[in-house]
mmCIF file of C-alpha atoms and ligand atoms in Angstrom:
data_model
loop_
_atom_site.group_PDB
_atom_site.id
_atom_site.type_symbol
_atom_site.label_atom_id
_atom_site.label_comp_id
_atom_site.label_asym_id
_atom_site.label_seq_id
_atom_site.Cartn_x
_atom_site.Cartn_y
_atom_site.Cartn_z
ATOM 1 C CA MET H 241 -15.816 -28.856 -69.010
ATOM 2 C CA ASP H 242 -17.702 -32.116 -69.037
ATOM 3 C CA TYR H 243 -21.248 -31.766 -68.039
ATOM 4 C CA ASN H 244 -23.075 -34.912 -66.001
ATOM 5 C CA ILE H 245 -26.402 -33.127 -64.751
ATOM 6 C CA LEU H 246 -26.628 -30.320 -67.318
ATOM 7 C CA LYS H 247 -27.635 -31.283 -71.145
ATOM 8 C CA LYS H 248 -27.256 -28.268 -73.512
ATOM 9 C CA GLU H 249 -28.861 -27.985 -76.767
ATOM 10 C CA ILE H 250 -28.682 -24.659 -78.940
ATOM 11 C CA ILE H 251 -31.616 -23.864 -81.498
ATOM 12 C CA ASP H 252 -31.597 -20.692 -83.525
ATOM 13 C CA ASN H 253 -29.186 -18.680 -81.408
ATOM 14 C CA ILE H 254 -31.480 -19.973 -78.052
ATOM 15 C CA ALA H 255 -29.755 -22.217 -75.560
ATOM 16 C CA ILE H 256 -31.626 -24.513 -74.012
ATOM 17 C CA ILE H 257 -30.019 -25.867 -70.645
ATOM 18 C CA THR H 258 -32.031 -29.024 -69.406
ATOM 19 C CA ILE H 259 -31.223 -29.892 -65.862
ATOM 20 C CA SER H 260 -31.124 -33.985 -66.131
ATOM 21 C CA ARG H 261 -30.912 -35.881 -62.746
ATOM 22 C CA PRO H 262 -34.645 -37.438 -62.912
ATOM 23 C CA LYS H 263 -33.980 -40.016 -60.764
ATOM 24 C CA ALA H 264 -33.399 -37.502 -58.180
ATOM 25 C CA LEU H 265 -36.559 -35.315 -59.459
ATOM 26 C CA ASN H 266 -33.257 -33.104 -60.409
ATOM 27 C CA ALA H 267 -32.755 -31.853 -56.940
ATOM 28 C CA LEU H 268 -29.676 -29.361 -56.752
ATOM 29 C CA ASN H 269 -26.251 -30.516 -55.115
ATOM 30 C CA THR H 270 -22.622 -28.864 -55.424
ATOM 31 C CA LEU H 271 -22.129 -30.766 -58.606
ATOM 32 C CA PHE H 272 -25.107 -28.924 -60.017
ATOM 33 C CA PHE H 273 -24.274 -25.329 -59.281
ATOM 34 C CA ASN H 274 -20.545 -26.069 -60.068
ATOM 35 C CA GLU H 275 -21.964 -27.285 -63.566
ATOM 36 C CA MET H 276 -24.366 -24.391 -63.937
ATOM 37 C CA ASP H 277 -21.770 -21.688 -63.226
ATOM 38 C CA SER H 278 -19.616 -23.032 -66.066
ATOM 39 C CA MET H 279 -22.417 -23.368 -68.430
ATOM 40 C CA ILE H 280 -23.483 -19.548 -67.531
ATOM 41 C CA LYS H 281 -20.042 -18.718 -68.377
ATOM 42 C CA GLU H 282 -19.418 -20.882 -71.475
ATOM 43 C CA LEU H 283 -22.970 -19.455 -72.838
ATOM 44 C CA SER H 284 -22.236 -15.723 -71.757
ATOM 45 C CA ASN H 285 -18.743 -16.047 -73.983
ATOM 46 C CA ASN H 286 -20.709 -17.230 -77.056
ATOM 47 C CA LYS H 287 -21.950 -14.103 -78.661
ATOM 48 C CA THR H 288 -24.217 -15.954 -80.945
ATOM 49 C CA VAL H 289 -26.563 -16.996 -78.000
ATOM 50 C CA LYS H 290 -29.349 -14.543 -77.874
ATOM 51 C CA ALA H 291 -31.238 -16.061 -74.823
ATOM 52 C CA ILE H 292 -31.300 -18.990 -72.382
ATOM 53 C CA ILE H 293 -34.337 -21.573 -71.494
ATOM 54 C CA ILE H 294 -33.790 -23.522 -68.411
ATOM 55 C CA THR H 295 -35.962 -26.729 -68.058
ATOM 56 C CA GLY H 296 -35.771 -29.917 -66.655
ATOM 57 C CA GLU H 297 -35.955 -33.922 -67.354
ATOM 58 C CA GLY H 298 -38.681 -36.156 -66.462
ATOM 59 C CA LYS H 299 -41.491 -35.243 -64.106
ATOM 60 C CA ALA H 300 -39.928 -32.494 -62.313
ATOM 61 C CA PHE H 301 -38.222 -28.834 -63.037
ATOM 62 C CA VAL H 302 -36.453 -29.375 -59.893
ATOM 63 C CA ALA H 303 -37.824 -30.931 -56.519
ATOM 64 C CA GLY H 304 -35.519 -28.224 -54.308
ATOM 65 C CA ALA H 305 -31.846 -28.615 -53.150
ATOM 66 C CA ASP H 306 -30.631 -32.020 -52.480
ATOM 67 C CA ILE H 307 -31.794 -33.249 -49.170
ATOM 68 C CA ALA H 308 -29.311 -35.733 -49.053
ATOM 69 C CA GLU H 309 -26.667 -33.724 -49.382
ATOM 70 C CA MET H 310 -27.670 -31.326 -47.181
ATOM 71 C CA VAL H 311 -28.637 -33.792 -44.129
ATOM 72 C CA ASP H 312 -24.863 -33.691 -42.736
ATOM 73 C CA LYS H 313 -23.855 -30.298 -42.816
ATOM 74 C CA ASN H 314 -23.510 -27.921 -39.878
ATOM 75 C CA SER H 315 -24.203 -24.432 -39.648
ATOM 76 C CA GLN H 316 -21.182 -22.877 -41.426
ATOM 77 C CA GLU H 317 -21.383 -25.370 -44.125
ATOM 78 C CA GLY H 318 -25.361 -24.856 -44.742
ATOM 79 C CA SER H 319 -24.403 -21.317 -44.943
ATOM 80 C CA GLU H 320 -21.892 -22.057 -47.614
ATOM 81 C CA PHE H 321 -24.271 -23.934 -49.383
ATOM 82 C CA SER H 322 -27.023 -21.254 -49.379
ATOM 83 C CA ARG H 323 -24.678 -18.818 -50.343
ATOM 84 C CA LEU H 324 -23.389 -20.824 -53.495
ATOM 85 C CA GLY H 325 -26.903 -21.156 -54.901
ATOM 86 C CA GLN H 326 -27.582 -17.419 -54.223
ATOM 87 C CA ASN H 327 -24.566 -16.441 -56.032
ATOM 88 C CA THR H 328 -25.426 -19.116 -59.102
ATOM 89 C CA PHE H 329 -29.049 -17.792 -59.272
ATOM 90 C CA ARG H 330 -27.803 -14.212 -59.053
ATOM 91 C CA SER H 331 -25.705 -14.570 -62.152
ATOM 92 C CA PHE H 332 -28.568 -15.238 -63.893
ATOM 93 C CA GLY H 333 -29.920 -11.578 -63.700
ATOM 94 C CA GLU H 334 -26.086 -10.223 -64.261
ATOM 95 C CA LEU H 335 -26.250 -11.523 -67.902
ATOM 96 C CA ASP H 336 -27.037 -9.449 -70.825
ATOM 97 C CA ILE H 337 -29.681 -11.808 -72.539
ATOM 98 C CA PRO H 338 -32.993 -12.689 -71.165
ATOM 99 C CA VAL H 339 -32.845 -16.339 -69.060
ATOM 100 C CA ILE H 340 -36.405 -17.874 -69.050
ATOM 101 C CA ALA H 341 -37.887 -20.821 -66.767
ATOM 102 C CA ALA H 342 -39.556 -23.528 -68.825
ATOM 103 C CA ILE H 343 -41.412 -25.343 -65.479
ATOM 104 C CA ASN H 344 -42.247 -28.371 -66.854
ATOM 105 C CA GLY H 345 -42.839 -29.990 -63.613
ATOM 106 C CA PHE H 346 -42.350 -29.851 -59.802
ATOM 107 C CA ALA H 347 -40.407 -26.567 -59.095
ATOM 108 C CA LEU H 348 -40.011 -27.102 -55.349
ATOM 109 C CA GLY H 349 -38.114 -25.312 -52.676
ATOM 110 C CA GLY H 350 -34.591 -24.545 -54.552
ATOM 111 C CA GLY H 351 -36.136 -25.486 -57.883
ATOM 112 C CA LEU H 352 -38.751 -22.258 -57.592
ATOM 113 C CA GLU H 353 -35.773 -20.499 -56.009
ATOM 114 C CA LEU H 354 -33.778 -21.334 -59.622
ATOM 115 C CA ALA H 355 -37.036 -20.394 -61.382
ATOM 116 C CA MET H 356 -37.277 -16.970 -59.395
ATOM 117 C CA GLY H 357 -33.795 -16.323 -60.315
ATOM 118 C CA CYS H 358 -34.554 -16.344 -64.048
ATOM 119 C CA ASP H 359 -36.096 -13.322 -65.754
ATOM 120 C CA PHE H 360 -39.591 -14.681 -66.153
ATOM 121 C CA ARG H 361 -41.236 -18.036 -65.677
ATOM 122 C CA ILE H 362 -43.205 -20.002 -68.478
ATOM 123 C CA ALA H 363 -45.237 -23.107 -67.105
ATOM 124 C CA SER H 364 -46.660 -26.349 -68.230
ATOM 125 C CA THR H 365 -50.458 -26.944 -67.262
ATOM 126 C CA LYS H 366 -48.953 -29.858 -65.149
ATOM 127 C CA ALA H 367 -46.118 -27.689 -63.325
ATOM 128 C CA LYS H 368 -46.498 -27.353 -59.573
ATOM 129 C CA PHE H 369 -44.804 -24.878 -57.065
ATOM 130 C CA GLY H 370 -43.970 -24.263 -53.191
ATOM 131 C CA GLN H 371 -41.543 -23.693 -50.831
ATOM 132 C CA PRO H 372 -41.830 -26.878 -48.612
ATOM 133 C CA GLU H 373 -38.532 -26.255 -46.652
ATOM 134 C CA VAL H 374 -40.542 -25.456 -43.522
ATOM 135 C CA ASN H 375 -41.426 -29.182 -43.497
ATOM 136 C CA LEU H 376 -38.112 -30.179 -43.040
ATOM 137 C CA GLY H 377 -37.127 -27.297 -40.262
ATOM 138 C CA LEU H 378 -35.752 -25.238 -42.784
ATOM 139 C CA ILE H 379 -36.533 -21.825 -44.422
ATOM 140 C CA PRO H 380 -35.278 -21.186 -48.493
ATOM 141 C CA GLY H 381 -31.654 -20.735 -48.904
ATOM 142 C CA TYR H 382 -31.239 -19.522 -52.271
ATOM 143 C CA ALA H 383 -32.871 -16.135 -52.096
ATOM 144 C CA GLY H 384 -36.399 -17.465 -52.031
ATOM 145 C CA THR H 385 -37.010 -15.650 -48.910
ATOM 146 C CA GLN H 386 -36.262 -12.428 -50.584
ATOM 147 C CA ARG H 387 -37.378 -13.105 -54.495
ATOM 148 C CA LEU H 388 -40.729 -14.570 -53.526
ATOM 149 C CA SER H 389 -42.296 -11.371 -51.804
ATOM 150 C CA ARG H 390 -40.653 -9.169 -54.435
ATOM 151 C CA LEU H 391 -42.376 -11.212 -57.125
ATOM 152 C CA VAL H 392 -45.932 -12.017 -55.775
ATOM 153 C CA GLY H 393 -46.037 -9.684 -52.416
ATOM 154 C CA MET H 394 -45.905 -10.172 -49.137
ATOM 155 C CA GLY H 395 -49.352 -11.936 -48.248
ATOM 156 C CA ASP H 396 -48.982 -14.472 -50.865
ATOM 157 C CA ALA H 397 -44.904 -14.980 -50.128
ATOM 158 C CA LEU H 398 -45.699 -15.479 -46.690
ATOM 159 C CA TYR H 399 -48.582 -17.603 -47.183
ATOM 160 C CA LEU H 400 -46.634 -20.119 -49.606
ATOM 161 C CA LEU H 401 -43.576 -19.864 -47.213
ATOM 162 C CA MET H 402 -45.513 -20.645 -43.932
ATOM 163 C CA THR H 403 -47.988 -23.053 -45.183
ATOM 164 C CA ALA H 404 -45.509 -25.116 -47.486
ATOM 165 C CA ASP H 405 -48.769 -25.192 -50.110
ATOM 166 C CA MET H 406 -47.963 -26.897 -53.204
ATOM 167 C CA ILE H 407 -50.321 -24.745 -56.124
ATOM 168 C CA GLY H 408 -50.739 -25.449 -60.007
ATOM 169 C CA ALA H 409 -50.005 -23.510 -62.703
ATOM 170 C CA GLU H 410 -53.255 -21.480 -62.784
ATOM 171 C CA ASP H 411 -52.794 -20.454 -59.183
ATOM 172 C CA ALA H 412 -49.052 -19.794 -60.073
ATOM 173 C CA LEU H 413 -50.405 -17.492 -62.852
ATOM 174 C CA ARG H 414 -53.214 -15.727 -60.914
ATOM 175 C CA ILE H 415 -50.715 -14.418 -58.137
ATOM 176 C CA GLY H 416 -47.778 -13.619 -60.895
ATOM 177 C CA LEU H 417 -45.541 -16.191 -59.877
ATOM 178 C CA VAL H 418 -45.513 -17.541 -63.859
ATOM 179 C CA GLN H 419 -46.544 -15.246 -66.485
ATOM 180 C CA LYS H 420 -47.798 -17.985 -69.314
ATOM 181 C CA VAL H 421 -48.942 -21.394 -69.006
ATOM 182 C CA PHE H 422 -49.420 -23.771 -71.591
ATOM 183 C CA GLU H 423 -50.016 -27.866 -72.130
ATOM 184 C CA PRO H 424 -46.735 -30.038 -71.597
ATOM 185 C CA GLU H 425 -46.092 -31.038 -74.981
ATOM 186 C CA GLU H 426 -46.154 -27.220 -76.272
ATOM 187 C CA LEU H 427 -44.068 -25.812 -73.246
ATOM 188 C CA LEU H 428 -40.926 -25.894 -74.882
ATOM 189 C CA ASP H 429 -41.689 -24.644 -78.330
ATOM 190 C CA GLU H 430 -43.764 -21.619 -77.055
ATOM 191 C CA CYS H 431 -40.489 -20.771 -74.932
ATOM 192 C CA ILE H 432 -38.401 -20.741 -77.851
ATOM 193 C CA LYS H 433 -40.819 -18.745 -79.770
ATOM 194 C CA ILE H 434 -40.789 -16.416 -76.772
ATOM 195 C CA ALA H 435 -37.005 -16.303 -76.797
ATOM 196 C CA LYS H 436 -36.774 -15.724 -80.373
ATOM 197 C CA ASN H 437 -39.275 -13.120 -80.628
ATOM 198 C CA ILE H 438 -36.808 -11.314 -77.734
ATOM 199 C CA ALA H 439 -34.083 -11.927 -79.696
ATOM 200 C CA SER H 440 -35.392 -9.725 -82.759
ATOM 201 C CA LYS H 441 -35.269 -6.459 -80.608
ATOM 202 C CA GLY H 442 -32.471 -4.687 -80.279
ATOM 203 C CA PRO H 443 -29.949 -6.522 -78.549
ATOM 204 C CA ASN H 444 -28.765 -3.464 -76.478
ATOM 205 C CA ALA H 445 -32.056 -2.076 -75.278
ATOM 206 C CA ILE H 446 -32.788 -6.061 -74.144
ATOM 207 C CA LYS H 447 -29.622 -5.739 -71.948
ATOM 208 C CA LYS H 448 -30.191 -2.199 -71.048
ATOM 209 C CA VAL H 449 -34.255 -3.422 -69.985
ATOM 210 C CA LYS H 450 -32.757 -5.962 -67.914
ATOM 211 C CA SER H 451 -30.306 -4.459 -65.825
ATOM 212 C CA VAL H 452 -32.417 -1.267 -65.379
ATOM 213 C CA VAL H 453 -35.449 -2.828 -63.922
ATOM 214 C CA ARG H 454 -33.053 -5.655 -61.845
ATOM 215 C CA ASN H 455 -31.166 -2.614 -60.677
ATOM 216 C CA GLY H 456 -33.753 -0.439 -60.101
ATOM 217 C CA LEU H 457 -35.354 -2.796 -57.526
ATOM 218 C CA GLU H 458 -32.775 -2.415 -55.248
ATOM 219 C CA MET H 459 -33.021 1.047 -55.585
ATOM 220 C CA GLY H 460 -35.376 4.224 -54.228
ATOM 221 C CA GLN H 461 -37.619 5.524 -57.132
ATOM 222 C CA ILE H 462 -36.046 8.812 -57.876
ATOM 223 C CA ILE H 463 -32.315 6.973 -58.267
ATOM 224 C CA GLY H 464 -33.792 4.234 -60.238
ATOM 225 C CA GLU H 465 -35.365 6.819 -62.391
ATOM 226 C CA GLU H 466 -31.921 8.766 -62.987
ATOM 227 C CA LEU H 467 -30.500 5.227 -63.995
ATOM 228 C CA GLU H 468 -33.367 4.968 -66.472
ATOM 229 C CA ALA H 469 -32.628 8.259 -67.643
ATOM 230 C CA LYS H 470 -29.033 7.860 -68.030
ATOM 231 C CA GLU H 471 -29.542 4.293 -69.646
ATOM 232 C CA PHE H 472 -32.198 5.909 -71.834
ATOM 233 C CA GLY H 473 -29.363 8.749 -73.075
ATOM 234 C CA THR H 474 -26.984 5.895 -73.990
ATOM 235 C CA LEU H 475 -29.108 4.562 -77.015
ATOM 236 C CA PHE H 476 -29.341 7.706 -78.559
ATOM 237 C CA GLY H 477 -25.670 7.842 -79.590
ATOM 238 C CA GLU H 478 -24.610 7.915 -83.344
ATOM 239 C CA ASN H 479 -25.022 4.520 -84.955
ATOM 240 C CA SER H 480 -26.512 3.738 -81.884
ATOM 241 C CA GLU H 481 -29.594 0.742 -81.595
ATOM 242 C CA GLY H 482 -32.060 3.539 -80.663
ATOM 243 C CA LYS H 483 -31.189 5.655 -83.858
ATOM 244 C CA GLU H 484 -31.655 2.654 -85.941
ATOM 245 C CA GLY H 485 -34.462 1.555 -84.151
ATOM 246 C CA MET H 486 -36.263 4.976 -84.963
ATOM 247 C CA THR H 487 -34.969 6.135 -88.127
ATOM 248 C CA ALA H 488 -36.270 2.015 -89.447
ATOM 249 C CA PHE H 489 -39.585 2.772 -88.042
ATOM 250 C CA LEU H 490 -40.270 6.556 -89.707
ATOM 251 C CA GLU H 491 -38.723 4.811 -92.903
ATOM 252 C CA LYS H 492 -41.096 1.798 -92.707
ATOM 253 C CA ARG H 493 -38.539 -0.755 -92.797
ATOM 254 C CA LYS H 494 -37.230 -3.370 -90.318
ATOM 255 C CA PRO H 495 -34.145 -2.494 -88.231
ATOM 256 C CA GLU H 496 -30.857 -3.795 -88.988
ATOM 257 C CA TRP H 497 -29.363 -4.376 -85.555
HETATM 258 N N1 CAA O 1639 -33.587 -34.099 -52.405
HETATM 259 C C1 CAA O 1639 -32.804 -35.177 -52.709
HETATM 260 N N2 CAA O 1639 -33.720 -36.306 -53.212
HETATM 261 C C2 CAA O 1639 -34.970 -35.827 -53.424
HETATM 262 C C3 CAA O 1639 -35.425 -34.689 -53.488
HETATM 263 C C4 CAA O 1639 -34.707 -33.672 -52.975
HETATM 264 N N3 CAA O 1639 -35.218 -32.694 -52.740
HETATM 265 N N4 CAA O 1639 -36.820 -34.730 -53.844
HETATM 266 C C5 CAA O 1639 -36.943 -35.894 -54.310
HETATM 267 N N5 CAA O 1639 -36.000 -36.705 -54.188
HETATM 268 C C6 CAA O 1639 -35.935 -38.165 -54.733
HETATM 269 C C7 CAA O 1639 -36.462 -38.910 -53.432
HETATM 270 O O1 CAA O 1639 -35.820 -39.285 -52.444
HETATM 271 C C8 CAA O 1639 -36.639 -40.474 -54.330
HETATM 272 O O2 CAA O 1639 -35.290 -41.115 -54.144
HETATM 273 P P1 CAA O 1639 -35.506 -42.486 -54.012
HETATM 274 O O3 CAA O 1639 -36.071 -42.957 -55.467
HETATM 275 O O4 CAA O 1639 -33.898 -42.734 -54.158
HETATM 276 O O5 CAA O 1639 -36.167 -42.955 -52.795
HETATM 277 C C9 CAA O 1639 -36.842 -39.745 -55.823
HETATM 278 O O6 CAA O 1639 -36.296 -38.160 -55.965
HETATM 279 C C10 CAA O 1639 -38.149 -39.606 -56.027
HETATM 280 O O7 CAA O 1639 -39.133 -38.911 -55.164
HETATM 281 P P2 CAA O 1639 -40.197 -39.267 -54.550
HETATM 282 O O8 CAA O 1639 -40.510 -40.840 -54.834
HETATM 283 O O9 CAA O 1639 -40.499 -38.910 -53.558
HETATM 284 O O10 CAA O 1639 -41.572 -38.915 -55.888
HETATM 285 P P3 CAA O 1639 -42.925 -38.911 -55.403
HETATM 286 O O11 CAA O 1639 -43.421 -38.237 -56.910
HETATM 287 O O12 CAA O 1639 -43.663 -39.524 -54.641
HETATM 288 O O13 CAA O 1639 -43.061 -37.008 -54.982
HETATM 289 C C11 CAA O 1639 -42.074 -34.689 -54.286
HETATM 290 C C12 CAA O 1639 -42.574 -36.041 -55.516
HETATM 291 C C13 CAA O 1639 -43.492 -34.388 -53.831
HETATM 292 C C14 CAA O 1639 -41.468 -33.901 -54.894
HETATM 293 C C15 CAA O 1639 -41.328 -35.650 -52.945
HETATM 294 O O14 CAA O 1639 -40.197 -35.954 -53.933
HETATM 295 C C16 CAA O 1639 -40.893 -34.460 -52.308
HETATM 296 O O15 CAA O 1639 -41.482 -33.581 -51.595
HETATM 297 N N6 CAA O 1639 -39.742 -33.971 -52.480
HETATM 298 C C17 CAA O 1639 -39.002 -32.887 -51.393
HETATM 299 C C18 CAA O 1639 -39.273 -31.370 -52.103
HETATM 300 C C19 CAA O 1639 -38.673 -30.680 -50.898
HETATM 301 O O16 CAA O 1639 -38.753 -30.562 -49.711
HETATM 302 N N7 CAA O 1639 -37.922 -29.660 -51.575
HETATM 303 C C20 CAA O 1639 -37.199 -28.819 -50.899
HETATM 304 C C21 CAA O 1639 -36.114 -29.020 -50.346
HETATM 305 S S1 CAA O 1639 -35.112 -28.017 -49.079
HETATM 306 C C22 CAA O 1639 -34.699 -26.674 -50.029
HETATM 307 O O17 CAA O 1639 -34.449 -26.454 -51.499
HETATM 308 C C23 CAA O 1639 -34.027 -25.912 -49.426
HETATM 309 C C24 CAA O 1639 -33.383 -24.572 -50.191
HETATM 310 O O18 CAA O 1639 -33.981 -23.800 -50.522
HETATM 311 C C25 CAA O 1639 -31.759 -24.257 -50.131
#
């Protein structure tokens, strides 16, 4: 597929996807979702890619869903546009490899929802976060109502959703919306370092830790623990990654995955 909005670069097995529609502050339209679905499929078929970083070009990460595209939609089309984004962002969680949001600027509305669909979020000191949908008479439509409260708790989520306040990177760090903050010029390099660090671990263990945490959130604790025990066990098979990792530790050498 030809990409008009997305740019892809692969550095040392780490794929960097840049959302590049800076004149509209990278607002998310139907073309974006089609391209992102195709890009995710392409990267998931490329077994040499060990992590994905998503960032934005210009002063925004993403300033939300494309208001100009949404304005003429009817109820049914509104719901369809919501499901389109929900499906794309859900697909990040279904990948075997980590997906990291490198938030360079505005992450508003659908932009924050995109970031929350990633496994974790690293921000520039210049990043700004918010769910301003109520300013438009809307609510978030790309799972923001669900993910924000799970990530930061109900009080902070409802505060942000009801006030539409924009917060900076330090506040986002304080409430757990982002995991690290770096100077703008260091953001991408630091994200690549984090991605490479993860890529040096057992790939199967990374895949399982992601799926057990994510699927566990949808379950009760006891059922989640059972899932953990089952997946823990799979890492003990003959010639498994777990056996190699533990043997390497005891033999005081680096594991070979
Ligand atoms: N959709 C479409 N176009 C957008 C956009 C969006 N979400 N955000 C910005 N743009 C466009 C602007 O219309 C403007 O275009 P023109 O140059 O053609 O006029 C261009 O990007 C630059 O924007 P500004 O001139 O407004 O830039 P600024 O620096 O003065 O302000 C901003 C930046 C505060 C982010 C402001 O652009 C803004 O408030 N944007 C809208 C944010 C928003 O409401 N997001 C939520 C969208 S709804 C949503 O996301 C629903 C959902 O969950 C599914």
